[in-house]
PDB file of C-alpha atoms in Angstrom:
ATOM      1  CA  UNK H   1       9.423   4.353   9.944  1.00 39.00           C
ATOM      2  CA  UNK H   2      11.514   1.714   8.296  1.00 41.00           C
ATOM      3  CA  UNK H   3      11.989   2.253   4.573  1.00 45.00           C
ATOM      4  CA  UNK H   4      10.763  -0.438   2.205  1.00 46.00           C
ATOM      5  CA  UNK H   5      13.390  -3.152   1.857  1.00 47.00           C
ATOM      6  CA  UNK H   6      16.105  -0.641   2.818  1.00 43.00           C
ATOM      7  CA  UNK H   7      15.897  -0.988   6.593  1.00 42.00           C
ATOM      8  CA  UNK H   8      16.736   2.715   6.926  1.00 39.00           C
ATOM      9  CA  UNK H   9      14.904   4.797   9.450  1.00 40.00           C
ATOM     10  CA  UNK H  10      13.293   8.022   8.288  1.00 45.00           C
ATOM     11  CA  UNK H  11      10.507  10.498   8.933  1.00 47.00           C
ATOM     12  CA  UNK H  12       7.222  10.188   7.102  1.00 51.00           C
ATOM     13  CA  UNK H  13       4.277  12.366   8.141  1.00 55.00           C
ATOM     14  CA  UNK H  14       0.807  12.343   6.584  1.00 52.00           C
ATOM     15  CA  UNK H  15       1.746  14.853   3.876  1.00 51.00           C
ATOM     16  CA  UNK H  16       4.714  12.725   2.869  1.00 55.00           C
ATOM     17  CA  UNK H  17       2.495   9.642   2.702  1.00 57.00           C
ATOM     18  CA  UNK H  18       0.164  11.376   0.280  1.00 54.00           C
ATOM     19  CA  UNK H  19       3.149  11.737  -2.070  1.00 57.00           C
ATOM     20  CA  UNK H  20       4.828   8.402  -1.263  1.00 60.00           C
ATOM     21  CA  UNK H  21       5.939   6.927  -4.571  1.00 65.00           C
ATOM     22  CA  UNK H  22       8.253   4.054  -3.702  1.00 80.00           C
ATOM     23  CA  UNK H  23       6.761   0.717  -4.724  1.00 91.00           C
ATOM     24  CA  UNK H  24       5.700  -1.548  -1.870  1.00 94.00           C
ATOM     25  CA  UNK H  25       5.723  -5.335  -2.002  1.00 96.00           C
ATOM     26  CA  UNK H  26       5.557  -8.390   0.256  1.00 97.00           C
ATOM     27  CA  UNK H  27       8.113  -8.153   3.021  1.00 96.00           C
ATOM     28  CA  UNK H  28       7.965  -4.355   3.283  1.00 95.00           C
ATOM     29  CA  UNK H  29       6.805  -2.772   6.534  1.00 94.00           C
ATOM     30  CA  UNK H  30       6.191   0.569   8.139  1.00 93.00           C
ATOM     31  CA  UNK H  31       3.830   3.502   8.090  1.00 92.00           C
ATOM     32  CA  UNK H  32       3.330   3.572   4.283  1.00 92.00           C
ATOM     33  CA  UNK H  33       2.165  -0.058   4.388  1.00 95.00           C
ATOM     34  CA  UNK H  34      -0.133   0.661   7.328  1.00 96.00           C
ATOM     35  CA  UNK H  35      -1.585   3.650   5.485  1.00 94.00           C
ATOM     36  CA  UNK H  36      -2.145   1.528   2.358  1.00 95.00           C
ATOM     37  CA  UNK H  37      -3.848  -1.158   4.472  1.00 97.00           C
ATOM     38  CA  UNK H  38      -6.188   1.488   5.888  1.00 96.00           C
ATOM     39  CA  UNK H  39      -7.030   2.757   2.383  1.00 96.00           C
ATOM     40  CA  UNK H  40      -7.613  -0.794   1.160  1.00 98.00           C
ATOM     41  CA  UNK H  41      -9.858  -1.389   4.185  1.00 97.00           C
ATOM     42  CA  UNK H  42     -11.850   1.761   3.383  1.00 96.00           C
ATOM     43  CA  UNK H  43     -12.282   0.434  -0.162  1.00 96.00           C
ATOM     44  CA  UNK H  44     -13.554  -2.916   1.249  1.00 97.00           C
ATOM     45  CA  UNK H  45     -10.587  -4.934  -0.019  1.00 97.00           C
ATOM     46  CA  UNK H  46      -8.702  -5.545   3.244  1.00 98.00           C
ATOM     47  CA  UNK H  47     -10.061  -6.953   6.493  1.00 97.00           C
ATOM     48  CA  UNK H  48      -6.845  -7.769   8.354  1.00 96.00           C
ATOM     49  CA  UNK H  49      -5.050  -5.885  11.105  1.00 97.00           C
ATOM     50  CA  UNK H  50      -3.445  -2.506  10.424  1.00 97.00           C
ATOM     51  CA  UNK H  51      -0.024  -3.761  11.500  1.00 97.00           C
ATOM     52  CA  UNK H  52       2.063  -2.185   8.749  1.00 96.00           C
ATOM     53  CA  UNK H  53       3.466  -5.471   7.408  1.00 98.00           C
ATOM     54  CA  UNK H  54       2.986  -6.218   3.716  1.00 97.00           C
ATOM     55  CA  UNK H  55       1.985  -9.856   4.042  1.00 98.00           C
ATOM     56  CA  UNK H  56      -0.029 -12.301   1.956  1.00 98.00           C
ATOM     57  CA  UNK H  57      -3.400 -10.837   2.940  1.00 98.00           C
ATOM     58  CA  UNK H  58      -2.212  -7.346   2.048  1.00 98.00           C
ATOM     59  CA  UNK H  59      -0.979  -8.577  -1.347  1.00 98.00           C
ATOM     60  CA  UNK H  60      -4.343 -10.272  -1.981  1.00 98.00           C
ATOM     61  CA  UNK H  61      -6.154  -7.054  -1.099  1.00 98.00           C
ATOM     62  CA  UNK H  62      -3.909  -5.107  -3.476  1.00 98.00           C
ATOM     63  CA  UNK H  63      -4.656  -7.601  -6.271  1.00 98.00           C
ATOM     64  CA  UNK H  64      -8.393  -7.259  -5.645  1.00 98.00           C
ATOM     65  CA  UNK H  65      -8.158  -3.461  -5.625  1.00 98.00           C
ATOM     66  CA  UNK H  66      -6.068  -3.422  -8.808  1.00 98.00           C
ATOM     67  CA  UNK H  67      -8.523  -5.745 -10.557  1.00 98.00           C
ATOM     68  CA  UNK H  68     -11.503  -3.611  -9.555  1.00 98.00           C
ATOM     69  CA  UNK H  69      -9.755  -0.429 -10.742  1.00 97.00           C
ATOM     70  CA  UNK H  70      -8.629  -2.105 -13.987  1.00 98.00           C
ATOM     71  CA  UNK H  71      -4.972  -1.665 -13.145  1.00 98.00           C
ATOM     72  CA  UNK H  72      -2.301  -4.204 -13.986  1.00 97.00           C
ATOM     73  CA  UNK H  73      -2.669  -6.851 -11.266  1.00 98.00           C
ATOM     74  CA  UNK H  74       0.748  -7.289  -9.675  1.00 97.00           C
ATOM     75  CA  UNK H  75       0.042  -7.492  -5.949  1.00 97.00           C
ATOM     76  CA  UNK H  76       2.516  -4.650  -5.417  1.00 97.00           C
ATOM     77  CA  UNK H  77       1.730  -1.007  -4.824  1.00 96.00           C
ATOM     78  CA  UNK H  78       3.290   0.811  -7.746  1.00 94.00           C
ATOM     79  CA  UNK H  79       2.787   4.438  -8.861  1.00 92.00           C
ATOM     80  CA  UNK H  80      -0.571   3.804 -10.539  1.00 94.00           C
ATOM     81  CA  UNK H  81      -1.873   1.876  -7.531  1.00 95.00           C
ATOM     82  CA  UNK H  82      -0.676   4.648  -5.165  1.00 92.00           C
ATOM     83  CA  UNK H  83      -2.507   7.185  -7.324  1.00 92.00           C
ATOM     84  CA  UNK H  84      -5.714   5.147  -7.193  1.00 95.00           C
ATOM     85  CA  UNK H  85      -5.435   4.664  -3.424  1.00 93.00           C
ATOM     86  CA  UNK H  86      -4.873   8.361  -2.806  1.00 89.00           C
ATOM     87  CA  UNK H  87      -7.748   9.357  -5.126  1.00 88.00           C
ATOM     88  CA  UNK H  88     -10.331   7.696  -2.880  1.00 73.00           C
TER      89      UNK H  88
END
């Protein structure tokens, strides 16, 4: 796993992902992004590949999800968006 924007390697199992609280934005990559893409896909907001790169299509899916959930639409995965994704 590469940490968001830090480039540091680290360990992140499923339990850690459920409590992952670092914001994610375009340019980030790794297992937390891949997990978020899978959750967005389950919620019918993402149709792209589960490649773990926070790209334009991932940001658009996040915006759609945030709008549907009446969250502040930022296109980034902040604490409130993480909470909504994990509540599904």
